[in-house]
Tab-separated table of C-alpha atoms in Angstrom:
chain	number	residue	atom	x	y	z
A	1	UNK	CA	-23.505	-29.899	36.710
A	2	UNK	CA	-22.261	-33.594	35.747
A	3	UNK	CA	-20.690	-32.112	32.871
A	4	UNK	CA	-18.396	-29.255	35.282
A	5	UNK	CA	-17.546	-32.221	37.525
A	6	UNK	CA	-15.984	-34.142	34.525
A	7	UNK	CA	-13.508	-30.872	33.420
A	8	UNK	CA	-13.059	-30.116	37.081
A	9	UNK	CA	-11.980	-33.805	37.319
A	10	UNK	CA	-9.849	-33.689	34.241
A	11	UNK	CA	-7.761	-30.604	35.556
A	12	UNK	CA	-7.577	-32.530	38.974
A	13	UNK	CA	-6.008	-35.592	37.197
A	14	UNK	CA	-3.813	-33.757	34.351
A	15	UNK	CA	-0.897	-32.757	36.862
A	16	UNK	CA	-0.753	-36.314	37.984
A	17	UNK	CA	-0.790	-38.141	34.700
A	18	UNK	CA	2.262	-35.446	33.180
A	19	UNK	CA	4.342	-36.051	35.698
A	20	UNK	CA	3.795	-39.670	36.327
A	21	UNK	CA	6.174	-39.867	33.150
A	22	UNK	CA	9.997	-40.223	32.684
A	23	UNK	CA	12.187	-37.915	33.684
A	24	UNK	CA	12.107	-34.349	33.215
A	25	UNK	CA	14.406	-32.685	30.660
A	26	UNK	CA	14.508	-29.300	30.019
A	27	UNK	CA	16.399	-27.017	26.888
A	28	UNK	CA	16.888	-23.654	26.947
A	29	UNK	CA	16.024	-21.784	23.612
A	30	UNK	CA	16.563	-19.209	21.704
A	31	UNK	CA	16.572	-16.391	18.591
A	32	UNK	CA	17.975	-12.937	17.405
A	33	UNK	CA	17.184	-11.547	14.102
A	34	UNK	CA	19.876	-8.472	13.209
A	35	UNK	CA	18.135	-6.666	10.306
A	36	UNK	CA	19.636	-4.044	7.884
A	37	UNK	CA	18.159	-2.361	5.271
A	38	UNK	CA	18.203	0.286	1.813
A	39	UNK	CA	15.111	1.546	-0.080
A	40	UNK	CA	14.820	3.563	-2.874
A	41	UNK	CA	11.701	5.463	-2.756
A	42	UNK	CA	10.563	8.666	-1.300
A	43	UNK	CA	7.499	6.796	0.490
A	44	UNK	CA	7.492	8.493	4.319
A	45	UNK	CA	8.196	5.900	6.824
A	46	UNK	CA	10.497	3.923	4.368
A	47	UNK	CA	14.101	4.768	5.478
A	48	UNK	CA	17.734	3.225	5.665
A	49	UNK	CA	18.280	1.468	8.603
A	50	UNK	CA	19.436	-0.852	11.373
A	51	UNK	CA	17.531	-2.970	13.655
A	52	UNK	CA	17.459	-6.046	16.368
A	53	UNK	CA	13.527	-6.614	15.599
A	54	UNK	CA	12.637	-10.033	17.466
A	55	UNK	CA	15.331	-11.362	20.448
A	56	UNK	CA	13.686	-14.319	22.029
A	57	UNK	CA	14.191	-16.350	25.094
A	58	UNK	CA	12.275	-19.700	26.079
A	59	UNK	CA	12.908	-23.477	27.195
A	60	UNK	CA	11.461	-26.845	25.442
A	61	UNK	CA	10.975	-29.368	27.937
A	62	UNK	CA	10.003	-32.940	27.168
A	63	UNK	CA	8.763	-35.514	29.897
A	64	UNK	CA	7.626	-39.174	28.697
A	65	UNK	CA	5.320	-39.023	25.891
A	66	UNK	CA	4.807	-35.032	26.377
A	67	UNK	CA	7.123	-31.918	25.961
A	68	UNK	CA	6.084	-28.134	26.627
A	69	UNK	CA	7.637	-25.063	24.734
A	70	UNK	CA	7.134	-21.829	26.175
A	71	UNK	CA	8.847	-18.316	24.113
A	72	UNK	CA	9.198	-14.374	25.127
A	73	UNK	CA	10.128	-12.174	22.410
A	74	UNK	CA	11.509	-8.848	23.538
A	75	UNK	CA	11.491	-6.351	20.701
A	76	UNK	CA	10.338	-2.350	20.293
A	77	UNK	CA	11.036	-2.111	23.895
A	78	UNK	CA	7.708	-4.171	24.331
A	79	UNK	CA	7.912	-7.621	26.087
A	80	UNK	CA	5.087	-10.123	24.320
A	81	UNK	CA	4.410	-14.011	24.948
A	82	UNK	CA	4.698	-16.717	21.446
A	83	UNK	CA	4.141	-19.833	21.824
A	84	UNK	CA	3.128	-21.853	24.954
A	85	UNK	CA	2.015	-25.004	24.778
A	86	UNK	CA	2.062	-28.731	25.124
A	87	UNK	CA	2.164	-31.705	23.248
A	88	UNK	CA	1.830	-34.715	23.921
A	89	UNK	CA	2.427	-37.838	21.324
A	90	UNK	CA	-0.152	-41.060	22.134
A	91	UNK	CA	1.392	-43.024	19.581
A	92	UNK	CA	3.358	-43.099	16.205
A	93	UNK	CA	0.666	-41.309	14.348
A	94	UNK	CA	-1.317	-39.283	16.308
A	95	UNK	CA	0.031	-35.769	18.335
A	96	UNK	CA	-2.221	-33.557	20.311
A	97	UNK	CA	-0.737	-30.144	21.019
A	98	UNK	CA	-2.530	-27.032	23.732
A	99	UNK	CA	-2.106	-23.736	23.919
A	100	UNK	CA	-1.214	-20.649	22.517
A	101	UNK	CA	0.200	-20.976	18.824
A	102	UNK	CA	-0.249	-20.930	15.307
A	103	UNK	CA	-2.561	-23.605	14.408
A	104	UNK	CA	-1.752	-25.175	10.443
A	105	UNK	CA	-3.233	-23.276	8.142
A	106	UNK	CA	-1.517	-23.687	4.535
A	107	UNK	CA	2.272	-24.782	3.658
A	108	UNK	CA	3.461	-21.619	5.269
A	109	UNK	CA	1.694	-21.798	8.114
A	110	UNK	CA	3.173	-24.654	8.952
A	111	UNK	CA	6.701	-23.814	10.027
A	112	UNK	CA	8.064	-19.877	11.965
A	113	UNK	CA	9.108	-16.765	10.264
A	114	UNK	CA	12.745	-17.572	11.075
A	115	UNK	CA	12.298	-20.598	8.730
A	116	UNK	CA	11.130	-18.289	5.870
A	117	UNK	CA	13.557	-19.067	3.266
A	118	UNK	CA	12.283	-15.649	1.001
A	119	UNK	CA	13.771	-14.084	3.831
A	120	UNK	CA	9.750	-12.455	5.060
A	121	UNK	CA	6.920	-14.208	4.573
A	122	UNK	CA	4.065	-13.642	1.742
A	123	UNK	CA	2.232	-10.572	2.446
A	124	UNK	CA	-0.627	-12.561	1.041
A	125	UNK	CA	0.068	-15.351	4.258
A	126	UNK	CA	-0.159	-12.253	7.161
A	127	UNK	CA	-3.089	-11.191	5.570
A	128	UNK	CA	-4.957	-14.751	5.206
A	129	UNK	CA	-3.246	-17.098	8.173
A	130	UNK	CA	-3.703	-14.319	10.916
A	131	UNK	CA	-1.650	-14.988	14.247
A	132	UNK	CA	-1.612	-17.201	17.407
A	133	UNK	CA	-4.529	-18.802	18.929
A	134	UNK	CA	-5.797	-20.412	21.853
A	135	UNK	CA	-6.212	-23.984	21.087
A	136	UNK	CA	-5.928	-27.673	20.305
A	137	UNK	CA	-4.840	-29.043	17.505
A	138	UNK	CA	-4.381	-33.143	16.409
A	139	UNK	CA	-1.783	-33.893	14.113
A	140	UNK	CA	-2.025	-37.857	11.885
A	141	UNK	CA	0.734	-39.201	10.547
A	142	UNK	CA	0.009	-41.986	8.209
A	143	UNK	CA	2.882	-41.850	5.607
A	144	UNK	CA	1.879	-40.692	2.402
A	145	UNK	CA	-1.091	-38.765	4.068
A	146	UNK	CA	-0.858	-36.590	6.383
A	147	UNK	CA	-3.740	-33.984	8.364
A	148	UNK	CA	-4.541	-31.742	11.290
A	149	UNK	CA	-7.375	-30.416	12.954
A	150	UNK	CA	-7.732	-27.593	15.243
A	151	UNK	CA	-9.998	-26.073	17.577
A	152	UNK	CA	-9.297	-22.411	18.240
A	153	UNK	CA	-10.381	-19.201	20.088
A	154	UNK	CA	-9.207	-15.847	19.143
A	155	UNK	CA	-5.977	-14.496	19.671
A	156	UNK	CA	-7.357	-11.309	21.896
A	157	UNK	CA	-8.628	-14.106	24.251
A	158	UNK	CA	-4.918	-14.605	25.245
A	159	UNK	CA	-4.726	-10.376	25.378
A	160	UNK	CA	-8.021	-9.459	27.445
A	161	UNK	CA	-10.011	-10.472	30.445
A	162	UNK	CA	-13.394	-12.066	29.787
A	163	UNK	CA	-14.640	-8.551	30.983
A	164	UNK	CA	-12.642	-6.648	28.382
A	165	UNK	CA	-13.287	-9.490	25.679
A	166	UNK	CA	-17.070	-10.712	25.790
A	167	UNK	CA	-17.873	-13.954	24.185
A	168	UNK	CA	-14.870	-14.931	21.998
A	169	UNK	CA	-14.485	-15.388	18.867
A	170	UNK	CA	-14.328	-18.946	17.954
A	171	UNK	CA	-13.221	-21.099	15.001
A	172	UNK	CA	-11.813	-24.535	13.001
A	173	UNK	CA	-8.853	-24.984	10.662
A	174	UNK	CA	-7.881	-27.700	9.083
A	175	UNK	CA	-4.911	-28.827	6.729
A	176	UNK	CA	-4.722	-32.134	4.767
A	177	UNK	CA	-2.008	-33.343	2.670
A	178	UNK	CA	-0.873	-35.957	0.149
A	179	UNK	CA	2.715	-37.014	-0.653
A	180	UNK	CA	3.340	-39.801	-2.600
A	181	UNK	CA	6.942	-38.859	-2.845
A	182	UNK	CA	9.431	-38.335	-0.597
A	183	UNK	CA	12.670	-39.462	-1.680
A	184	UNK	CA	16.625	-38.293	-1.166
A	185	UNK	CA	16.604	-35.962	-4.086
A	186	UNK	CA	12.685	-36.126	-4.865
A	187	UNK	CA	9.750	-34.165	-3.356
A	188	UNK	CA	5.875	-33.733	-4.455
A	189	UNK	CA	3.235	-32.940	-2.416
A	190	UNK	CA	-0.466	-31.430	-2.186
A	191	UNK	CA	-2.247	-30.003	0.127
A	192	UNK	CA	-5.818	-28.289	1.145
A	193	UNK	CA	-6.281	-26.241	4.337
A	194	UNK	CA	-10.156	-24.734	4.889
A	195	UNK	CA	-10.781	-22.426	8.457
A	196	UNK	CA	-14.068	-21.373	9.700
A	197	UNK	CA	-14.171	-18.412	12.267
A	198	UNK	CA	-16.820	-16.026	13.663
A	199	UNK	CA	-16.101	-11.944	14.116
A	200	UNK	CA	-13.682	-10.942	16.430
A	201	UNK	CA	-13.056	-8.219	19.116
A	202	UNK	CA	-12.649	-4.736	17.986
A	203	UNK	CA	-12.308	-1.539	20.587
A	204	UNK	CA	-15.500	-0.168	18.471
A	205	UNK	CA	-18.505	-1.137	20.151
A	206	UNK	CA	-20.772	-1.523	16.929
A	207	UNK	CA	-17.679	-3.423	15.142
A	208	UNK	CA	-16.835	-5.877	18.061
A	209	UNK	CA	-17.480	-9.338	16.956
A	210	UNK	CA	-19.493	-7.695	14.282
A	211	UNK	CA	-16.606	-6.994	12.299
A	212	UNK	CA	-13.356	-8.556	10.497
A	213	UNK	CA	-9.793	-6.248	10.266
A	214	UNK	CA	-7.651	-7.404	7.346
A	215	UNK	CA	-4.542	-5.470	7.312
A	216	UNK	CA	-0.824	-5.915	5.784
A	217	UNK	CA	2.309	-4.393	6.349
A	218	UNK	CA	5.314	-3.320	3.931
A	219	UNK	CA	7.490	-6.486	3.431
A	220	UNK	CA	10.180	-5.299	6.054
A	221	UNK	CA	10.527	-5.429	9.819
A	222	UNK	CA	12.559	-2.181	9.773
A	223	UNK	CA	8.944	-0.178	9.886
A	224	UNK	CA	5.575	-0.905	10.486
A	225	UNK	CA	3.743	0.963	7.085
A	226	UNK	CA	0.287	-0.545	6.778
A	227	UNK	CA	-0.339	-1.086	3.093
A	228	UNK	CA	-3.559	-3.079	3.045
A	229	UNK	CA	-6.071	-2.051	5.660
A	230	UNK	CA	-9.778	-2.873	5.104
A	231	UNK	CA	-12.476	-3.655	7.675
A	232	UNK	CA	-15.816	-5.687	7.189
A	233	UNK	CA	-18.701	-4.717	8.785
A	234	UNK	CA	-22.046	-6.190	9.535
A	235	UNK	CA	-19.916	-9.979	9.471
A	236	UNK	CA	-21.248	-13.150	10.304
A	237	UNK	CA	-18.340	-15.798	9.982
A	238	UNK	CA	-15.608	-16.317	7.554
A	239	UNK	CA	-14.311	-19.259	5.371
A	240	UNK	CA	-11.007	-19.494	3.953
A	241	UNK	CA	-9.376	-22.032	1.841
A	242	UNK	CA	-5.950	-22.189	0.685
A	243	UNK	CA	-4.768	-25.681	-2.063
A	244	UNK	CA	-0.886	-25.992	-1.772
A	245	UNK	CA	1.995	-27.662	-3.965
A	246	UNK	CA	5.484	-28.321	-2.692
A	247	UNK	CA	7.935	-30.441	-5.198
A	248	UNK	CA	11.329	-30.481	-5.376
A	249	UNK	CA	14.126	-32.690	-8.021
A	250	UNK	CA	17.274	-32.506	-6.720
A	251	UNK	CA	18.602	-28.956	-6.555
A	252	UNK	CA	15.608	-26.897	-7.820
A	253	UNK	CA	12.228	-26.823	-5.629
A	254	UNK	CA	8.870	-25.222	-5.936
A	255	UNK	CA	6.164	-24.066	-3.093
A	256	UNK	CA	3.347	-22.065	-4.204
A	257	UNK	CA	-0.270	-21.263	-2.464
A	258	UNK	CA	-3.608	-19.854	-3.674
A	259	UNK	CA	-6.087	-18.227	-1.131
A	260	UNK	CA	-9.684	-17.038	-1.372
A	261	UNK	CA	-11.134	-15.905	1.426
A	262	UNK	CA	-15.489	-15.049	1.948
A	263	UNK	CA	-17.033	-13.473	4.451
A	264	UNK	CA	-20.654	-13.476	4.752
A	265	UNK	CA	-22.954	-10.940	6.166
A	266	UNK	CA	-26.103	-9.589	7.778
A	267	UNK	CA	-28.462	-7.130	6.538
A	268	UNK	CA	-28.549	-9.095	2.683
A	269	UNK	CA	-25.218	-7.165	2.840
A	270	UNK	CA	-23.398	-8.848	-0.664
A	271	UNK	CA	-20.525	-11.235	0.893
A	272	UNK	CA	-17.031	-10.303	0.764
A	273	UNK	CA	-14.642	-12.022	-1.146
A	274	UNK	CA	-11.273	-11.668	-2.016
A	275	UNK	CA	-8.239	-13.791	-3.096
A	276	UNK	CA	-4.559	-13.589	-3.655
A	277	UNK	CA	-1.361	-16.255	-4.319
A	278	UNK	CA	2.677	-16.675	-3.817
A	279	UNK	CA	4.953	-19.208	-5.522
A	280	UNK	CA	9.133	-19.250	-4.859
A	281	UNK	CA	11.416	-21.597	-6.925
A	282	UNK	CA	14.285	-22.549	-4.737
A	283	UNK	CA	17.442	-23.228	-6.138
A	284	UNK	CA	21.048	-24.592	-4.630
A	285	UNK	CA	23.947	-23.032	-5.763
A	286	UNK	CA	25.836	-25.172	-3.329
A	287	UNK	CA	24.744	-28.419	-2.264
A	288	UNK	CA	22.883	-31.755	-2.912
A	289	UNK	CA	19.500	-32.083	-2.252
A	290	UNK	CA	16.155	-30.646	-0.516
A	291	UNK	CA	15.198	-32.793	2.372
A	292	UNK	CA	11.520	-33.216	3.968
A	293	UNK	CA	9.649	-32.810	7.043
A	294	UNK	CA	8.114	-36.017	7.952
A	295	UNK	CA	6.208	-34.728	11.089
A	296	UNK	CA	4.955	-31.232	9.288
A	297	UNK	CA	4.789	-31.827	5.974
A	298	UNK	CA	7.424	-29.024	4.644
A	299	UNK	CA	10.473	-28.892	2.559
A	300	UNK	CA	13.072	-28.480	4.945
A	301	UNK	CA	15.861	-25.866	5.115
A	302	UNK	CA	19.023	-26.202	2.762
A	303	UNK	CA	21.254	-28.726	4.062
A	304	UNK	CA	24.250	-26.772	6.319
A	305	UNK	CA	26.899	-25.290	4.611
A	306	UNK	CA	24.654	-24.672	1.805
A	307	UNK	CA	23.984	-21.696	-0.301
A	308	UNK	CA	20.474	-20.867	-1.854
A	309	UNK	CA	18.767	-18.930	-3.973
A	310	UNK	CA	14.979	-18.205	-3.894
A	311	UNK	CA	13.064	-16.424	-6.899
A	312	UNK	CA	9.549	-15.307	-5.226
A	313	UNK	CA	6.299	-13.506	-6.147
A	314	UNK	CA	3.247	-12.860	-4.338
A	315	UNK	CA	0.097	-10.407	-4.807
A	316	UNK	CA	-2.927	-9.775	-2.712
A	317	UNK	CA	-5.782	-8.048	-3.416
A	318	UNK	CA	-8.483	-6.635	-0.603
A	319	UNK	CA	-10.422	-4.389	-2.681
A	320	UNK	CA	-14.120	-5.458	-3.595
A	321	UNK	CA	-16.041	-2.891	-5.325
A	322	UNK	CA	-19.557	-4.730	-4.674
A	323	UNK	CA	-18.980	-4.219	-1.074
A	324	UNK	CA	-17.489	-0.877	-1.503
A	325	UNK	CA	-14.400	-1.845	-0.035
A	326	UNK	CA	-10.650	-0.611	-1.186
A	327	UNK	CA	-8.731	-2.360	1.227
A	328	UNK	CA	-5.649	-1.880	-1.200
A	329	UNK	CA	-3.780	-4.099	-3.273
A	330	UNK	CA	0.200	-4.970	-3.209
A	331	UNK	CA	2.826	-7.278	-5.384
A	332	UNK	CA	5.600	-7.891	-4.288
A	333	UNK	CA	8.525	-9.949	-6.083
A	334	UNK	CA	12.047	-10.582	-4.732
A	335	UNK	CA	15.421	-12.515	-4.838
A	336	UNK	CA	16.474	-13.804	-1.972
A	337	UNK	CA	20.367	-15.891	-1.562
A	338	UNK	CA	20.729	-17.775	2.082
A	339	UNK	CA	23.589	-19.401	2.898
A	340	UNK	CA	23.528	-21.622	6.420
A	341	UNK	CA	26.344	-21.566	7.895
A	342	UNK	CA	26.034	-23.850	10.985
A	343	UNK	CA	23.567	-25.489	12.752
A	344	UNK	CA	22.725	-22.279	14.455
A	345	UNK	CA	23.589	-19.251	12.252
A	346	UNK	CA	22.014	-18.304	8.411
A	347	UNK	CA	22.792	-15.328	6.779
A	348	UNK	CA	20.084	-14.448	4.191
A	349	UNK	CA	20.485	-11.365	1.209
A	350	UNK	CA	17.288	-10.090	-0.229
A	351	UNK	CA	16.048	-7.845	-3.166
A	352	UNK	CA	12.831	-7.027	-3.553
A	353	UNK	CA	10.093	-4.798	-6.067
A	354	UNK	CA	7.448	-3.836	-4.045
A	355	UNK	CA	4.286	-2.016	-5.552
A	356	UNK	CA	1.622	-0.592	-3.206
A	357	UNK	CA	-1.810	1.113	-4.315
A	358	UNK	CA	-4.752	1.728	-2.357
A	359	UNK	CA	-6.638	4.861	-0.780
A	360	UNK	CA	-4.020	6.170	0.816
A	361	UNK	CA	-0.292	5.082	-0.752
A	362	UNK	CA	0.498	4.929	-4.391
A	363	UNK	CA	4.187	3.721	-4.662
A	364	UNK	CA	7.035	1.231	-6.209
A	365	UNK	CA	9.569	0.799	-3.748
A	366	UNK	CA	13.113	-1.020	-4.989
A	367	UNK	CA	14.396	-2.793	-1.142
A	368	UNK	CA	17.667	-4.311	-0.411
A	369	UNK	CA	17.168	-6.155	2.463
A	370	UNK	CA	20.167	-8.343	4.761
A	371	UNK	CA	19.570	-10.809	7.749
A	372	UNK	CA	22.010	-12.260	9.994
A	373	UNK	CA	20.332	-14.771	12.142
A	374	UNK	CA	21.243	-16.911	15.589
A	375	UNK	CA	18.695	-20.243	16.296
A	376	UNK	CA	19.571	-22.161	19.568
C-alpha cells in the first residue's frame, strides 16, 4: 500500500515540478519522404513506382531543464503515433528521457531512418533493433565515454489494452561507448550494446508471450515483401549483443556492426541463435570533413551543401537447422550518393543488389532507388 501511495504521490507532484520551470516554448515539426523507384526482376510485388511513404507532423517543446517531442506519421492511408516522450536534462552529464521511442540499441539505433545516410537502413538492424517501446532510458555523458540504459515494455503495450495484451513483455538494453577521438577532421569510436527481453504478444494463443517473430522486409518502402520471416516457439527470453566501430579521417568514414542474437527455450528445446553484420564506407565528393555527435555518439550528416557517397553491405541470416528453422537469409549491397542541399532538404540516389533465398522466394533483384526529402 505504502509503495502505491509513493507513485500516486509522484504523479500528483510531476505536473507541478514541469511547469514550475521557465517558460514554455514550443516548435512545430516536421517530415515528407517522396520515394521513386526501378527494379529489374520478375519477383511479384516488386514493381516501378511512385510513392509519399511517411508524411509526419509533430511539435518539440522545451520548458526549463525538460522538453517533450510528440510525432504522427500519416502514410498508407493509416494514421500511427512515433515518438512521444520527455526528457528532461539534471545536469551536464546525465539525461533521462519517457515514453514511447526507440531506446539505443547499436550505432544505428541511435539516430531515425531519415538520418540513414545508405538511403534504408540494414535489413540486418530491422531484424535485430525491433521498434518503439514504452520506456525510460538514462543517457551519461562523460567525454570520451559515453552510455545508456533503458528500461522497456513492449511495443504492443502502446497498441492494446491490458485486456487485449496480458502481462507484457518486458526488457533492458543497454549501449556503451568509447571515443578517444573526436577531432575536426578525425573520428574513432567503439561501442557495445547487449538487450535482454522476455516473449512477446502474438494473436496465437499458444505463441503469445511464448513466442518471438523475426521478420524483414525487401530494402524498399515502395512495397512491403517479407523476405525473412521465422517464428520461435516454446521461448523463454532473448539476449542480443551488437560491438560497433565508427572512424572517420577527413573525407572517408567507416561504420560497421556485428549482431548475434540467442534465444533460449523450454522443453530442453536447443536455443536459437543466429547472427548477421553491415559496414558502409562514406566518402565526400564535395566537402571537408565528418563532424560528431557529442550527445549520441554518431557521425553526423555531411556538412550542407555537401555531396556523398556511401559504399554499403549487409547480410542476415535467420535460418538454424538445429532448431529446424529457415527463417531465410538476404544480402544486400548498394551505392548510395546524397547531396544536402539546405538545412532542410537532401536528395539521396541509390543502387542496390539484393539477393533473397528462403522457403518461399528465391531471387536477385538489381534496384534503383531515388529520395527527395523535407526535415523541419
Amino acid at each position: 500500500m505504502r509503495r502505491h501511495l509513493y507513485i500516486l504521490l509522484c504523479f500528483i507532484l510531476l505536473p507541478h515540478t514541469l511547469f514550475a520551470q521557465d517558460k514554455l516554448s514550443v516548435q512545430p515539426i516536421g517530415r515528407i519522404l517522396m520515394d521513386a523507384g526501378i527494379f529489374e526482376g520478375n519477383e511479384a510485388g516488386l514493381n516501378n513506382g511512385i510513392s509519399i511513404p511517411d508524411f509526419r507532423i509533430g511539435a518539440f517543446a522545451t520548458f526549463g531543464k525538460f522538453s517533450a517531442y510528440i510525432d504522427v506519421c500519416y502514410a498508407r492511408e493509416k494514421v500511427r503515433m512515433k515518438d512521444v516522450c520527455i526528457e528532461g536534462k539534471f545536469d551536464t552529464k546525465n539525461t533521462f528521457t519517457l515514453g514511447y521511442f526507440y531506446h539505443q540499441f547499436g550505432y544505428q539505433g541511435s539516430f531515425s531512418s531519415s538520418r540513414k545516410v545508405t538511403m534504408l537502413e540494414p535489413a540486418i538492424d530491422g531484424v535485430f533493433v525491433g521498434g518503439r517501446q514504452i520506456g525510460l532510458m538514462w543517457i551519461h555523458n562523460n567525454h570520451d565515454y559515453w552510455s545508456s540504459l533503458s528500461l522497456i515494455v513492449e511495443e504492443d503495450a502502446m497498441k492494446k489494452t491490458t485486456e487485449e495484451l496480458g502481462n507484457p513483455g518486458y526488457g533492458a538494453t543497454s549501449r556503451m561507448v568509447y571515443r578517444p577521438i573526436r577531432e575536426k577532421d578525425k573520428i574513432f569510436h567503439v561501442g557495445f550494446s547487449w538487450a535482454y527481453d522476455t516473449p512477446k504478444y502474438n494473436e496465437d494463443p499458444t505463441l503469445n508471450h511464448r513466442s518471438y517473430h523475426l521478420a524483414g522486409s525487401f530494402p524498399t518502402y515502395l512495397s512491403s515483401i517479407t523476405t525473412l520471416d521465422a517464428i520461435v516457439p516454446d521461448a523463454i527470453n532473448r539476449w542480443r549483443f551488437t560491438p560497433e566501430l565508427c572512424a572517420a579521417y577527413g573525407r572517408i568514414g567507416l561504420e560497421a556492426q556485428y549482431y548475434y542474437m540467442t534465444i533460449n527455450r523450454s522443453k530442453d528445446l536447443p536455443n536459437y541463435e543466429t547472427s548477421g553484420a553491415y559496414a558502409q564506407i562514406r566518402g565526400l565528393l564535395k566537402g571537408s570533413h565528418y563532424a560528431y555527435n557529442e550527445a549520441n555518439s554518431w557521425m553526423n550528416p555531411a556538412n550542407l551543401g555537401a555531396w556523398e557517397c556511401v559504399l554499403g553491405y549487409n547480410y542476415v541470416d535467420l535460418n538454424n537447422q538445429r532448431c529446424h528453422i529457415n527463417g531465410g537469409k538476404m544480402q544486400d549491397l548498394s551505392l548510395t550518393l546524397n547531396h544536402y542541399l539546405n538545412k532542410y532538404i537532401t536528395w539521396r540516389l541509390r543502387y542496390s543488389f539484393t539477393k533473397v533465398k528462403n522457403q518461399k522466394h528465391d531471387f536477385s533483384v538489381n534496384a534503383l532507388q531515388t529520395r527527395f526529402q523535407v526535415l523541419f
